[in-house]
Coordinates of C-alpha atoms in Angstrom, one line a residue:
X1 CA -65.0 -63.0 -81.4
X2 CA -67.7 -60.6 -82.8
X3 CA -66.8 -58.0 -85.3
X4 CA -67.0 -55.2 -82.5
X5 CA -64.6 -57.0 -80.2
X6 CA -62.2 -57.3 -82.9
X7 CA -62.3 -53.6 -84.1
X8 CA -62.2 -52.9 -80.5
X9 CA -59.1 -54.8 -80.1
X10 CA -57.0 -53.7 -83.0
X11 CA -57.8 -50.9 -82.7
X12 CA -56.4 -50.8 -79.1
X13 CA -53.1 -51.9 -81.0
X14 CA -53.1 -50.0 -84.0
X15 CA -54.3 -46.4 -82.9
X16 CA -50.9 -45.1 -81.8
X17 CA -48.4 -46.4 -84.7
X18 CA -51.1 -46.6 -87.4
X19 CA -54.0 -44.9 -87.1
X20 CA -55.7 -44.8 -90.6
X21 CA -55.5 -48.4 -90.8
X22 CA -57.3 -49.0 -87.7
X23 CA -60.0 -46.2 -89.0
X24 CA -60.0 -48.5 -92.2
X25 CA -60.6 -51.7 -89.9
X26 CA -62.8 -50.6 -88.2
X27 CA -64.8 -49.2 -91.1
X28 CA -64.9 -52.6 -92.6
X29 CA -66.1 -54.3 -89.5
X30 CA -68.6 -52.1 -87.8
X31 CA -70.0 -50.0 -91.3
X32 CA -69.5 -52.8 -93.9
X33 CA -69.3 -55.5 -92.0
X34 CA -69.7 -59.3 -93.1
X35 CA -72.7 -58.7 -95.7
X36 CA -76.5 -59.8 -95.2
X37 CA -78.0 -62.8 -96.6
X38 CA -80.6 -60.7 -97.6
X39 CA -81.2 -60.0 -101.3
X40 CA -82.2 -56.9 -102.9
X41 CA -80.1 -54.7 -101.0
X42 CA -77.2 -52.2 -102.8
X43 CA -74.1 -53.5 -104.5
X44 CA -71.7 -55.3 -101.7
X45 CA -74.4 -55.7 -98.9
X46 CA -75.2 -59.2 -99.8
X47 CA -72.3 -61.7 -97.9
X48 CA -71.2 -63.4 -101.0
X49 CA -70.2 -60.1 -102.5
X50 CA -66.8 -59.3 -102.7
X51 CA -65.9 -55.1 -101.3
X52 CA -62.7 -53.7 -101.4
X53 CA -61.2 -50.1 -100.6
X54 CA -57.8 -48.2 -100.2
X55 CA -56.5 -46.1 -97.6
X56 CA -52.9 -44.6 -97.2
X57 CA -50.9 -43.7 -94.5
X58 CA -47.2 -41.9 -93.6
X59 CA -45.3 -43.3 -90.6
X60 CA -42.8 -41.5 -88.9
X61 CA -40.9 -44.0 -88.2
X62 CA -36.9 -44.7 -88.5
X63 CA -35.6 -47.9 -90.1
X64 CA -35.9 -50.3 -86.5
X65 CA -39.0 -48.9 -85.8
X66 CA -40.0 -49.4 -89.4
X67 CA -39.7 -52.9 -89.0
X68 CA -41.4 -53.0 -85.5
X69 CA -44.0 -51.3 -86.9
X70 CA -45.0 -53.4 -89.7
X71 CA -44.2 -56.4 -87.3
X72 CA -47.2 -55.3 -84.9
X73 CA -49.1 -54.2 -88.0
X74 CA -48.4 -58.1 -89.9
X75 CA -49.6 -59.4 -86.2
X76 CA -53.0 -57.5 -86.3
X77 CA -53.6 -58.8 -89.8
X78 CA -53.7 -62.6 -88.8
X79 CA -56.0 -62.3 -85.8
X80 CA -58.6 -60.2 -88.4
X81 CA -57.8 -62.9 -91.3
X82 CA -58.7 -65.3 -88.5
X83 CA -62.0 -63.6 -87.2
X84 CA -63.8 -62.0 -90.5
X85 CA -63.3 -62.5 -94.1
X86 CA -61.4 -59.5 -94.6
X87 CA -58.0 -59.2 -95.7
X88 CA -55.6 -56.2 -95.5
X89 CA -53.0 -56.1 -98.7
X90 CA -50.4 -53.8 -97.7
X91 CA -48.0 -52.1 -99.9
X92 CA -44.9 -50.5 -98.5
X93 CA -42.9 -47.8 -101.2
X94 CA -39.2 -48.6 -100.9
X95 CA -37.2 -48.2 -98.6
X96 CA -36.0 -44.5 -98.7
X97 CA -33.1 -43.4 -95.8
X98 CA -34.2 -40.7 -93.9
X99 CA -37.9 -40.5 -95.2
X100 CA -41.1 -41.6 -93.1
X101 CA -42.3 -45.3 -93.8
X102 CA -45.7 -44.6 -96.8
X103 CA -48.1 -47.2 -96.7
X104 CA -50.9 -48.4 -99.1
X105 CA -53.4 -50.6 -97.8
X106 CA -56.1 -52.4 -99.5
X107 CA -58.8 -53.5 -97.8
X108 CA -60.5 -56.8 -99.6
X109 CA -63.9 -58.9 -98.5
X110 CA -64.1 -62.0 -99.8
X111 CA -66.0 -65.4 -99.1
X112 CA -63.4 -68.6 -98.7
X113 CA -66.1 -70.6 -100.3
X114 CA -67.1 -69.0 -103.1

């Protein structure tokens, strides 16, 4: 599957229930991508180096959505983990009743092999 197909398809999933983290992945796929073999290019263009970013997001969401949400979210993560060689680290603040579900994710590039 090539990196537009997979932005293409999470996206497809992700836009309505969490769109910043679909902007995010599809940032890291299409813009920074999986690196060049070339040298002499900027900090992180080169495919053995390793890129990270954050983005943040509020759901409105109640508590079984919550769970639905981050169900569908956790489902999206394995098919990019399986695809690319980024990962998504997601940090979820505690569970507060009554209050929208605030994400943190962190967006990390990294070569298995290195």
């Amino acid at each position: 599957m090539s990196p537009y197909e997979l932005a293409k398809l999470i996206h497809m999933e992700l836009s309505p229930i969490a769109p910043r983290l679909s902007a995010a992945i599809n940032r890291a796929l299409v813009d920074i991508g999986e690196g060049s073999v070339l040298v002499g290019l900027g900090p992180g263009t080169h495919e053995n180096d390793h890129v990270s970013f954050q983005e943040s997001e509020t759901i409105n969401a109640d508590a079984g959505e919550a769970s639905d949400v981050l169900a569908r979210i956790h489902a999206m993560m394995w098919k990019l983990e399986e695809h690319s060689s980024w990962k998504v680290i997601i940090d979820k603040k505690p569970d507060r009743q009554g209050k929208p579900l605030e994400l943190l994710y962190t967006l990390v590039r990294t070569k298995a092999n290195l």
